[in-house]
Short mmCIF file of C-alpha atoms in Angstrom, two decimals:
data_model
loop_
_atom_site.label_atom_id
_atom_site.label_comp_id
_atom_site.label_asym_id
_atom_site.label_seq_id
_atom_site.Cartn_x
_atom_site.Cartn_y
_atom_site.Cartn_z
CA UNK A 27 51.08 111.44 -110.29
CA UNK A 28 53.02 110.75 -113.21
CA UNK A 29 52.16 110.59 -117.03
CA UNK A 30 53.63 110.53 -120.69
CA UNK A 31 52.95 113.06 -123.21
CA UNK A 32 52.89 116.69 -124.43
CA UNK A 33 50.35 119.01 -125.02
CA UNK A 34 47.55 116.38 -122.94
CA UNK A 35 44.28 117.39 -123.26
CA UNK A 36 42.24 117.85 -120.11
CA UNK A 37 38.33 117.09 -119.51
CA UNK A 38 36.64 118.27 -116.18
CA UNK A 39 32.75 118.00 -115.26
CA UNK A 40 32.33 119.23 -112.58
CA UNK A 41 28.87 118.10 -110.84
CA UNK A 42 27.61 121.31 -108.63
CA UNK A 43 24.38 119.20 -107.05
CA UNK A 44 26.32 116.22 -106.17
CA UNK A 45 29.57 118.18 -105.62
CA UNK A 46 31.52 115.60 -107.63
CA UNK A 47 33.92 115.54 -110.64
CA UNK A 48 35.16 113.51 -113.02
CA UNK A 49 38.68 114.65 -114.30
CA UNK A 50 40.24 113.02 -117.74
CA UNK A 51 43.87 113.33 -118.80
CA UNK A 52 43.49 112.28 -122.40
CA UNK A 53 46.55 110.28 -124.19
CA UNK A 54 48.92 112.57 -125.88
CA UNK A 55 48.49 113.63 -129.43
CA UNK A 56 52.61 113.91 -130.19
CA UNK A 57 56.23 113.30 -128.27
CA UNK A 58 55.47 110.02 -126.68
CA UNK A 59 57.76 109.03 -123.42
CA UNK A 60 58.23 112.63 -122.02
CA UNK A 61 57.78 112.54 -118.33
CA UNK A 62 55.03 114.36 -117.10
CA UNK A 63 53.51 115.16 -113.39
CA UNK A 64 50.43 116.19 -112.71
CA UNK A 65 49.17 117.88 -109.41
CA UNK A 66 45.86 118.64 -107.96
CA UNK A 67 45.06 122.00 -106.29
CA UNK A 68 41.89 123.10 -104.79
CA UNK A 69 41.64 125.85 -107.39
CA UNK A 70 43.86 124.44 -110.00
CA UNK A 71 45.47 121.92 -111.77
CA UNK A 72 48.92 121.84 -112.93
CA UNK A 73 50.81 119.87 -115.64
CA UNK A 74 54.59 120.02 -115.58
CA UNK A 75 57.31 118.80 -118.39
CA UNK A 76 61.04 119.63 -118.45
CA UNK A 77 60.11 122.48 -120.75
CA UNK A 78 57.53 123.94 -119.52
CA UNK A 79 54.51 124.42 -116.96
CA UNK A 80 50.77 124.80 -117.69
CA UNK A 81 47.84 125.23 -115.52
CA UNK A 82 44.69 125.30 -115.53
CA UNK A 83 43.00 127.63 -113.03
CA UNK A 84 39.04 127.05 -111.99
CA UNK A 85 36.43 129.66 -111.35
CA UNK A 86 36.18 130.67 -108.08
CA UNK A 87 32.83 129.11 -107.20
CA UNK A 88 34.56 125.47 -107.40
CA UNK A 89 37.26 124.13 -105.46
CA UNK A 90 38.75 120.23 -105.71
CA UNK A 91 39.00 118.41 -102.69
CA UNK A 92 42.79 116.70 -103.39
CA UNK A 93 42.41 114.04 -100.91
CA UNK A 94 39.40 112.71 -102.27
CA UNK A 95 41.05 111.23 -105.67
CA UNK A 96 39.63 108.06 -106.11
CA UNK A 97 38.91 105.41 -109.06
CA UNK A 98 42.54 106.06 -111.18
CA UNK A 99 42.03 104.14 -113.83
CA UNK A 100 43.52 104.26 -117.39
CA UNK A 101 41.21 103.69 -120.52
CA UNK A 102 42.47 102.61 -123.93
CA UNK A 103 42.23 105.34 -126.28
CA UNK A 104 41.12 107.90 -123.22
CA UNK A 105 43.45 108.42 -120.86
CA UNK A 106 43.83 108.60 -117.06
CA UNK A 107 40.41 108.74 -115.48
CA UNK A 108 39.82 110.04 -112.06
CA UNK A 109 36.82 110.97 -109.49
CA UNK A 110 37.31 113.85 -107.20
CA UNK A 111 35.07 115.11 -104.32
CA UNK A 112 34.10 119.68 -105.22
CA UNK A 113 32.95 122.24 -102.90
CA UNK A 114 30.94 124.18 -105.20
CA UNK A 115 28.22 126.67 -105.12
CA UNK A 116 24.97 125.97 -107.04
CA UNK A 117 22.79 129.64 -106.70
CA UNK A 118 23.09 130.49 -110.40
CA UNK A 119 19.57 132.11 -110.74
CA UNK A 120 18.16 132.61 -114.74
CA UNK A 121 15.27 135.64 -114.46
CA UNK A 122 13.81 136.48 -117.32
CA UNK A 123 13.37 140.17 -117.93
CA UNK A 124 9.67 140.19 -118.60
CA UNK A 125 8.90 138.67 -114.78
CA UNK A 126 10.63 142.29 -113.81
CA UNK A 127 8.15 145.02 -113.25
CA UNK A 128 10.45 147.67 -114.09
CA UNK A 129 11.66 146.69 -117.48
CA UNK A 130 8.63 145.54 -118.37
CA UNK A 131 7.18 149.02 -118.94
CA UNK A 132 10.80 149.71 -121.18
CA UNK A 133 10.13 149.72 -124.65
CA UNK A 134 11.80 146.67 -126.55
CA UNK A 135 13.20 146.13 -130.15
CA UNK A 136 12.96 142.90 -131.42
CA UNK A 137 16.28 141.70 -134.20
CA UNK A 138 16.58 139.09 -136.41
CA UNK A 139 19.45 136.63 -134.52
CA UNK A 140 21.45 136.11 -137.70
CA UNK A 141 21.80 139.53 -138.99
CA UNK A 142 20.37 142.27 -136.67
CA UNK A 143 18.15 143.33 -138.82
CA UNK A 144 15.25 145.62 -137.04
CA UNK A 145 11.69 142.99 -136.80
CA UNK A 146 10.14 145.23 -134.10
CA UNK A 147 11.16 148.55 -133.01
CA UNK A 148 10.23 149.98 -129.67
CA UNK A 149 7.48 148.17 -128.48
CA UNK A 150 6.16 148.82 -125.10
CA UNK A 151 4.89 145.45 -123.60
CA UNK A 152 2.87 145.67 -120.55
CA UNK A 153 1.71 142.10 -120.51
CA UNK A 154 3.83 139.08 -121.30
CA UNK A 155 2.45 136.02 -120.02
CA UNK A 156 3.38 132.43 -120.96
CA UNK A 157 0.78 130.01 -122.98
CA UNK A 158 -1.10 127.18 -120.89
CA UNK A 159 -0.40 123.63 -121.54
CA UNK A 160 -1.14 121.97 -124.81
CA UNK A 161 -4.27 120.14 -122.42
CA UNK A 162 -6.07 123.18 -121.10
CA UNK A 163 -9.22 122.95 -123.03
CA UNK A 164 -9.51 119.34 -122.23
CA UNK A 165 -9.02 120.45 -118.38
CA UNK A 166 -11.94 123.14 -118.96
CA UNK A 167 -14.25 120.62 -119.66
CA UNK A 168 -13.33 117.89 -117.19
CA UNK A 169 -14.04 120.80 -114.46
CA UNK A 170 -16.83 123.09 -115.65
CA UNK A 171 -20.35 122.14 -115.47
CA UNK A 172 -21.90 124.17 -117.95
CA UNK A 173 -20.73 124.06 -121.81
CA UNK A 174 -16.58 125.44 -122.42
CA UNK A 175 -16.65 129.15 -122.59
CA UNK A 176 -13.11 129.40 -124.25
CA UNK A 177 -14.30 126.58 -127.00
CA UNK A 178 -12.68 127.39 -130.58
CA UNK A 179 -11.69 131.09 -128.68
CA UNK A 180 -8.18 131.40 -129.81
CA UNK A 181 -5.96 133.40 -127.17
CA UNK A 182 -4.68 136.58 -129.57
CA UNK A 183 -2.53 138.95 -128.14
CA UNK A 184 -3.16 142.59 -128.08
CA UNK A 185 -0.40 145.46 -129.32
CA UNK A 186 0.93 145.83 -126.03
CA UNK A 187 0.80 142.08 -124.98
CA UNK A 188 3.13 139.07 -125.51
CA UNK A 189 2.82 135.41 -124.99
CA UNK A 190 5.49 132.91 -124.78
CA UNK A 191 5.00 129.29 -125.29
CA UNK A 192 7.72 126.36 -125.17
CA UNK A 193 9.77 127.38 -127.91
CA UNK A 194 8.04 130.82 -129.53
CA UNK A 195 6.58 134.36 -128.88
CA UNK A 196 3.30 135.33 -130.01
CA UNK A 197 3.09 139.25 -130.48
CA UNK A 198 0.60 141.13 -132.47
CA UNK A 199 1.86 143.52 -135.12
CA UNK A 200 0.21 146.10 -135.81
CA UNK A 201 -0.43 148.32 -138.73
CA UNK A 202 2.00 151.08 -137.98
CA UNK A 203 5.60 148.83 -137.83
CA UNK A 204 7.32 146.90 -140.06
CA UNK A 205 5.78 143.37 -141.05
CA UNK A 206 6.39 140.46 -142.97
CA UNK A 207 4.09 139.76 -146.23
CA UNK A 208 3.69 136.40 -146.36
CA UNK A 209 1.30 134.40 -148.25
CA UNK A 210 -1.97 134.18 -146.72
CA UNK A 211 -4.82 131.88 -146.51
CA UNK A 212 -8.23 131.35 -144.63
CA UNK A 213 -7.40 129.76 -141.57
CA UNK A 214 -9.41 127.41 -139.32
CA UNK A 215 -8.14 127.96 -135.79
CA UNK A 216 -8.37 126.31 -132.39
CA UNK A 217 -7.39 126.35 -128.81
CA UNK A 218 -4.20 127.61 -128.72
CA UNK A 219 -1.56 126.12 -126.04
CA UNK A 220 2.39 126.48 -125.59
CA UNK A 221 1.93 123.30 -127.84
CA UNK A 222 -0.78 122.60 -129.55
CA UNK A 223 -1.02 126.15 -131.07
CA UNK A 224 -3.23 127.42 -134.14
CA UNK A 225 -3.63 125.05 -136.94
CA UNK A 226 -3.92 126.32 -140.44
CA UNK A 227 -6.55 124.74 -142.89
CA UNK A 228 -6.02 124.76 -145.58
CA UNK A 229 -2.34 124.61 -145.83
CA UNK A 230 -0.70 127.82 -146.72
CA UNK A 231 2.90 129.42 -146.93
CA UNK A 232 2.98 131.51 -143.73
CA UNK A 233 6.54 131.69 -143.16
CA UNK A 234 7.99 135.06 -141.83
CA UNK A 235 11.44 135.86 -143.74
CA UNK A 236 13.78 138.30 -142.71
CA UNK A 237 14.11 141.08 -145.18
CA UNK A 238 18.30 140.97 -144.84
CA UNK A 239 19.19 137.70 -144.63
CA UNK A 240 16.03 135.77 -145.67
CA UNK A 241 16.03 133.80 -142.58
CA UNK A 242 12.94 131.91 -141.35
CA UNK A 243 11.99 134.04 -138.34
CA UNK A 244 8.22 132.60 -137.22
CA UNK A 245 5.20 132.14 -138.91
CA UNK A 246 1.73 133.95 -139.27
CA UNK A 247 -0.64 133.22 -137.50
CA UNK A 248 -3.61 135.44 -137.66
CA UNK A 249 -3.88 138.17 -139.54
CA UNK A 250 -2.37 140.55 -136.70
CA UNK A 251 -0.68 137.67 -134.85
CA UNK A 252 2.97 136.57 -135.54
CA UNK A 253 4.67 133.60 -134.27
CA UNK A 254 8.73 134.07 -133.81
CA UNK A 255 10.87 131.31 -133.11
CA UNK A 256 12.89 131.52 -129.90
CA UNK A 257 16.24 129.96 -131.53
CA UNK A 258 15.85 133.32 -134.11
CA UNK A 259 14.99 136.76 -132.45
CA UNK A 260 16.99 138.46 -129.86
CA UNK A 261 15.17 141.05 -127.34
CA UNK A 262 16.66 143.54 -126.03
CA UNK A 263 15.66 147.27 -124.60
CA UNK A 264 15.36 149.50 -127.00
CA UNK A 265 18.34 151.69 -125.43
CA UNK A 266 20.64 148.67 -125.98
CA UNK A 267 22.51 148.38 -129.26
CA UNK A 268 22.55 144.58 -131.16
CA UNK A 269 24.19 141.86 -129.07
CA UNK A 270 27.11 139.84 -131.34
CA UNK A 271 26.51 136.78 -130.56
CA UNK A 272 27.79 133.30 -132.13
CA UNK A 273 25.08 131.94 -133.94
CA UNK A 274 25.65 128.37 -132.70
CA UNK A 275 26.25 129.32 -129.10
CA UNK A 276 22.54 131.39 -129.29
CA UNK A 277 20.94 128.01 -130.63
CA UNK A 278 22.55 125.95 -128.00
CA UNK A 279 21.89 128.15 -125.17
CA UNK A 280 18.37 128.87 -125.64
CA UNK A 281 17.58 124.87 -126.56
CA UNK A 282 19.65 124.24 -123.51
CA UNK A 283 17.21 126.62 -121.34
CA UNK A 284 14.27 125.18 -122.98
CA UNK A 285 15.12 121.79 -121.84
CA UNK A 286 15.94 122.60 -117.96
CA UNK A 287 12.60 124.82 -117.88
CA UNK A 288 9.95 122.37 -119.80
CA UNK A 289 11.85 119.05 -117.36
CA UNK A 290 11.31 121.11 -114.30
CA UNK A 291 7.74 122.02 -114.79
CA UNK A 292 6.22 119.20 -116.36
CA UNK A 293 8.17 116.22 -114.93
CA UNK A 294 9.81 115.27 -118.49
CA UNK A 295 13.49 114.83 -119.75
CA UNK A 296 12.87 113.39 -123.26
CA UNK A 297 11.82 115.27 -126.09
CA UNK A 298 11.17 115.78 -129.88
CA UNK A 299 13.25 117.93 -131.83
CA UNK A 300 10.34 118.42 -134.65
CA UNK A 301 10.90 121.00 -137.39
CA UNK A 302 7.91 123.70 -139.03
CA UNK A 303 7.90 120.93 -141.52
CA UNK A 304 6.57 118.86 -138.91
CA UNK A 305 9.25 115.99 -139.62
CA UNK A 306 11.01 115.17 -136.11
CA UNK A 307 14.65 115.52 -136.70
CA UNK A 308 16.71 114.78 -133.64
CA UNK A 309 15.17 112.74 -130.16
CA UNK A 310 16.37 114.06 -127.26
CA UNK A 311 17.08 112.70 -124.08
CA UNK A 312 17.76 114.93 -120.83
CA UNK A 313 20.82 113.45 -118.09
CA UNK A 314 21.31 116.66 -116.14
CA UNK A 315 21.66 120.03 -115.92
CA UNK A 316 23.91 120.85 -113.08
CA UNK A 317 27.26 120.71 -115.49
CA UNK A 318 30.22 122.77 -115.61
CA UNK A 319 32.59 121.64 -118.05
CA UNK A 320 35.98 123.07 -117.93
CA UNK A 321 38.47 121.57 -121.05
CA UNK A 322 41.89 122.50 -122.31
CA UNK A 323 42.23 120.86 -126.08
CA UNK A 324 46.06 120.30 -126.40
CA UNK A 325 46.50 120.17 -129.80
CA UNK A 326 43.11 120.63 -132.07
CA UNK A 327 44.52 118.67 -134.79
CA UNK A 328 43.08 115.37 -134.11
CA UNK A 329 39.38 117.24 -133.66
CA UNK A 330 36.56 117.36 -136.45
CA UNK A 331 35.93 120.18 -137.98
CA UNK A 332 32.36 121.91 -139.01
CA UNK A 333 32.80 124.22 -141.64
CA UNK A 334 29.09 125.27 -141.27
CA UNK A 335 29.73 126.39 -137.79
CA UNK A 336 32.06 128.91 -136.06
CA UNK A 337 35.64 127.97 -135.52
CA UNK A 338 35.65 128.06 -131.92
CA UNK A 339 38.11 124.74 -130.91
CA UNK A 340 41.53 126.57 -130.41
CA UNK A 341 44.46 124.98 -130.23
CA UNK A 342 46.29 124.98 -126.37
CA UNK A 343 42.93 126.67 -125.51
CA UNK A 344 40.91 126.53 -122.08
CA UNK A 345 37.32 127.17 -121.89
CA UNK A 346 34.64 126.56 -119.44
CA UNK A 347 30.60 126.48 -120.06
CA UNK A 348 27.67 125.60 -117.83
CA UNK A 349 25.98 123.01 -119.78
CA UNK A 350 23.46 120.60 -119.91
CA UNK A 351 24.12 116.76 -120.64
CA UNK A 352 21.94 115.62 -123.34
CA UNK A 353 21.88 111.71 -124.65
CA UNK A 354 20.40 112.19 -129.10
CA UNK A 355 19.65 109.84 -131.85
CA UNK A 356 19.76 112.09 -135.20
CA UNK A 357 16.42 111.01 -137.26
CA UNK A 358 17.41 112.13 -140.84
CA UNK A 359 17.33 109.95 -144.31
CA UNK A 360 15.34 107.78 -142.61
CA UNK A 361 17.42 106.74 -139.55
CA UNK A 362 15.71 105.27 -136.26
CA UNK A 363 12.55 105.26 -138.02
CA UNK A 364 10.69 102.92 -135.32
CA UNK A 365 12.61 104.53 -132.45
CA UNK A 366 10.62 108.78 -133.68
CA UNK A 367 7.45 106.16 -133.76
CA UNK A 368 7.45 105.20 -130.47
CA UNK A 369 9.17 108.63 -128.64
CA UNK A 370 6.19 110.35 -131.19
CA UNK A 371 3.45 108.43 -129.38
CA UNK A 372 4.77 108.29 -126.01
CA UNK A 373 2.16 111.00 -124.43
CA UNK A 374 4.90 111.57 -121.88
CA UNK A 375 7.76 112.71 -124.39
CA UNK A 376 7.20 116.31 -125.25
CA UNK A 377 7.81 117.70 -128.41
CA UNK A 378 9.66 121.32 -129.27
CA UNK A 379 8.81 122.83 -133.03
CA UNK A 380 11.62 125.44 -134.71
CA UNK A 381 12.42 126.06 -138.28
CA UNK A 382 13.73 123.02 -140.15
CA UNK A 383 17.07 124.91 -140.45
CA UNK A 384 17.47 125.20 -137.09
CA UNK A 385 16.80 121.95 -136.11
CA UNK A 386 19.87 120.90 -138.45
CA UNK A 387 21.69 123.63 -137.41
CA UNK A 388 21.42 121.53 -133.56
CA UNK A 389 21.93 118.66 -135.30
CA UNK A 390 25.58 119.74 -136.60
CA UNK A 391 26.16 121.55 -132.82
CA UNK A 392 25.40 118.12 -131.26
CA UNK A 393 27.62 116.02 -133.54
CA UNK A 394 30.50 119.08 -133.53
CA UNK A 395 30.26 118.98 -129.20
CA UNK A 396 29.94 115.09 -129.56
CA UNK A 397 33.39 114.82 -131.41
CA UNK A 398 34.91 117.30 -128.54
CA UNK A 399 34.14 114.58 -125.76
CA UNK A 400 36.85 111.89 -124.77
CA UNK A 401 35.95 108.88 -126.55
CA UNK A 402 34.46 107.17 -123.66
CA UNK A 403 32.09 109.61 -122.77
CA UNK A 404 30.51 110.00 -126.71
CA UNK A 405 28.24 106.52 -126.44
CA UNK A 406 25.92 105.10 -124.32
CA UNK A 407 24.22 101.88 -124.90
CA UNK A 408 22.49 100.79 -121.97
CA UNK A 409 19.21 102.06 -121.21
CA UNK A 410 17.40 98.80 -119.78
CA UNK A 411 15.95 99.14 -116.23
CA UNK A 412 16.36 102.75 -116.31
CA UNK A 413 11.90 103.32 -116.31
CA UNK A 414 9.50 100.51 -117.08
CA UNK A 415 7.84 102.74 -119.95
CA UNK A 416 11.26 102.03 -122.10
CA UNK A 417 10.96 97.83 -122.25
CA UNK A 418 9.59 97.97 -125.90
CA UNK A 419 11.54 101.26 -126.80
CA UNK A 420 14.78 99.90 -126.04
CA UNK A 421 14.36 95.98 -126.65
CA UNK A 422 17.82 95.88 -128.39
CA UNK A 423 20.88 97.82 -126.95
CA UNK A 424 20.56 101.19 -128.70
CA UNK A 425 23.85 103.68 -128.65
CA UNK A 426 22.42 107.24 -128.16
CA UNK A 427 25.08 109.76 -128.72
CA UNK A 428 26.28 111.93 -125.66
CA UNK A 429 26.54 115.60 -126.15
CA UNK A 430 26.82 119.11 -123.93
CA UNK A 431 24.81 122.07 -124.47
CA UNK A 432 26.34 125.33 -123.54
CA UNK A 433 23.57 126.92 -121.16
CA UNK A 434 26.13 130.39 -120.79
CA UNK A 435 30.16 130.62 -121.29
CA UNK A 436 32.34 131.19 -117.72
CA UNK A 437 35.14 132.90 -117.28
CA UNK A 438 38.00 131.50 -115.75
CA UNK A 439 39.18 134.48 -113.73
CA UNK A 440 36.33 135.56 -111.69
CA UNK A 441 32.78 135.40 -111.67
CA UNK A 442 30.84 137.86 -113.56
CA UNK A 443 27.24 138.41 -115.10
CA UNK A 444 26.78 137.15 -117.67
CA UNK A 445 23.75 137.55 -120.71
CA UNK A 446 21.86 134.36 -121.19
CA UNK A 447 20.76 134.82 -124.80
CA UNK A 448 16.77 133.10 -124.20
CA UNK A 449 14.52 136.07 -124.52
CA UNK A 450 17.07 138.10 -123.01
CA UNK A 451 17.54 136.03 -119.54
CA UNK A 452 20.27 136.80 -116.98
CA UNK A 453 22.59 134.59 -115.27
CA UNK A 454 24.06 136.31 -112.30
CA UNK A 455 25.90 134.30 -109.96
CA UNK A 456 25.85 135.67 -106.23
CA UNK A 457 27.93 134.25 -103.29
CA UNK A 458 25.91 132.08 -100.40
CA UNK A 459 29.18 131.87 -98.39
CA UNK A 460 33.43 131.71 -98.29
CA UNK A 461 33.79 128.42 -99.87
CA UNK A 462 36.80 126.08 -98.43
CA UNK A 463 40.42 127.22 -98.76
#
């Protein structure tokens, strides 16, 4: 296979569940009419000029199927586009450390994402137990025939205990640690769900700020109870030391697990990206979550930059990522005002609260990894016939914006465990078989 161009840019998604790929040589960013050829390995794929060689090597769960090449088109303003059959092995398993016995019973520090400044320091939790759904009351009554025992009985956690809802921990602080003073008010409260938590009456500034770096880490809830955003604490065992970790590749990683868990329990894929505030900021529409994305930039100068976020688009770099595919409609100054109407009163769309920071902080991720795809791949208009619930939603021919969230980086050499930065999850990848040579 021939092309023109230096220093080509290559896109690969790479399908695990429907062992499929979709492989993009994008036009070239400089010297025009140098012969290029291009071959297909099952574990590579090689781009030779007269001066030089470069390849691109692919982990060693996934292997290309050569033969299978199919659909070699060329797009305006893309490139080469091509559809390859993959052997690859889908058994990456995410356990959380507090369904594990054993670690469980280790004592746990709790840092402030941002800085690593010290929140919660050695705290034993023996029970960590995630929140019902945001319709558990309602359930309660539908099935008991005597009046709701739990009615206006807020769930509080205990010193020891912890409970995790969609998108936050709930711990109880006690007396004896450090603590945030934030302003306080009499509070009404009610049946607390992963959603549909405590509600504060009258409205008061509860916000928990990091002492450092005067983050927004959670809010209070209770006089001993303390709400922490996902997106902003890190825990780890207290023998561990503070995990570096690129702020933007935290946020993206834990929204990223947020999404696969709440659209595999509850049957949803679009969402609400709402912040404290309670304004909605971003909609959110889930594709898949089965992606592995393996690019090699070219030449970076051509690519956006986001001076808010960390530098990480290299030039002549190669990088691979399990991701989710996400579809987004941003919802600031005003924009797609009817469209956050009708997702906000959908009872099937599910919404997700962080800090209002946070939620622009995904906003600028989304548009930085939107600017990163091949031109073809950032838009996609049409939604019609895709679920009867959509006919008034979509009327007119929206574009959503097409985005990847990083779910955990992969190495290109060999397989290796690797931390998945949600509450401390693990991503360790574990051979079912010898996969074809």
């Amino acid at each position: 296979m021939a092309a023109a161009a230096a220093g080509m840019p290559v896109f690969l998604e790479v399908r695990t569940q429907l062992r499929s790929a979709l492989l993009i040589l994008g036009e070239p960013k400089e010297g025009g009419g140098t012969p290029m050829d291009i071959s297909i390995t099952p574990s590579s794929l090689q781009v030779k000029t007269p001066a030089d060689c470069t390849e691109l090597r692919l982990p060693a769960e996934v292997r290309l199927v050569p033969s299978s090449c199919r659909g070699l088109q060329y797009v305006a303003g893309d490139g080469l586009h091509l559809r390859l059959q993959v052997w690859a092995e889908s058994n990456a398993k995410l356990i959380s450390m507090f369904n594990q016995s054993s670690q469980t019973r280790e004592c746990c520090t709790f840092y402030c994402q941002s800085c690593g400044e010290v929140i919660i320091r050695d705290r034993k939790l023996l029970r960590v137990l995630p929140l019902p759904s945001e319709n558990w009351g309602a359930l309660v009554g539908e099935w008991c025939c005597h009046p709701d025992p739990f009615a206006n009985k807020p769930l509080h956690p205990q010193e020891s205990d912890c409970f995790i809802g969609d998108s936050f921990f709930l711990v109880n602080l006690r007396s004896d640690l450090w603590q945030p003073r934030p302003e306080l008010a009499p509070v009404e409260t009610h049946c607390l769900s992963s959603e549909n938590h405590f509600k504060l009456k009258p409205k008061a500034n509860t916000k928990v700020i990091c002492k450092r770096c005067k983050v927004m880490l959670g809010e209070t809830m209770s006089s001993e109870t303390t709400k922490f955003y996902m997106t902003e604490i890190i825990i780890q065992p207290s023998e561990r030391n503070f995990p570096i970790i690129p702020r933007s590749q935290f946020v993206q990683s834990v929204i990223a697990q947020c999404l696969v868990e709440l659209s595999s329990a509850r049957s949803t894929f679009r969402f609400t990206i709402q912040g404290h505030d309670g304004k909605v900021y971003i909609l959110l529409w889930l594709l898949n979550s089965d992606s592995l994305v393996i690019e090699s930039l070219g030449s970076s100068r051509g690519i956006t930059k986001f001076p808010l976020l960390e530098d990480i688009l290299k030039a002549d770099s190669s990088s691979a990522w399990n991701a989710v595919k996400v579809l987004y409609q941003p919802c600031v100054k005003s924009r797609n005002e009817k469209l956050s109407s009708a997702w906000e009163s959908d009872i099937s769309i599910h919404t997700l609260t962080l800090p209002s920071a946070t939620c622009l902080e995904l906003l600028l991720i989304l548009s930085r990894n939107n600017a990163t795809l091949p031109p073809s791949l950032r838009y996609m208009n049409s939604f019609q016939g895709m679920r009867s619930t959509l006919t008034e939603i979509c009327s007119r021919s929206l574009s959503f914006r097409e985005a990847y969230l990083s779910i955990s980086p992969h190495t290109l050499e060999q397989p290796r465990t690797i931390m998945h930065y949600s509450y401390n999850k693990v991503w360790s990848p574990q051979s079912q078989g010898p996969l074809p040579k």
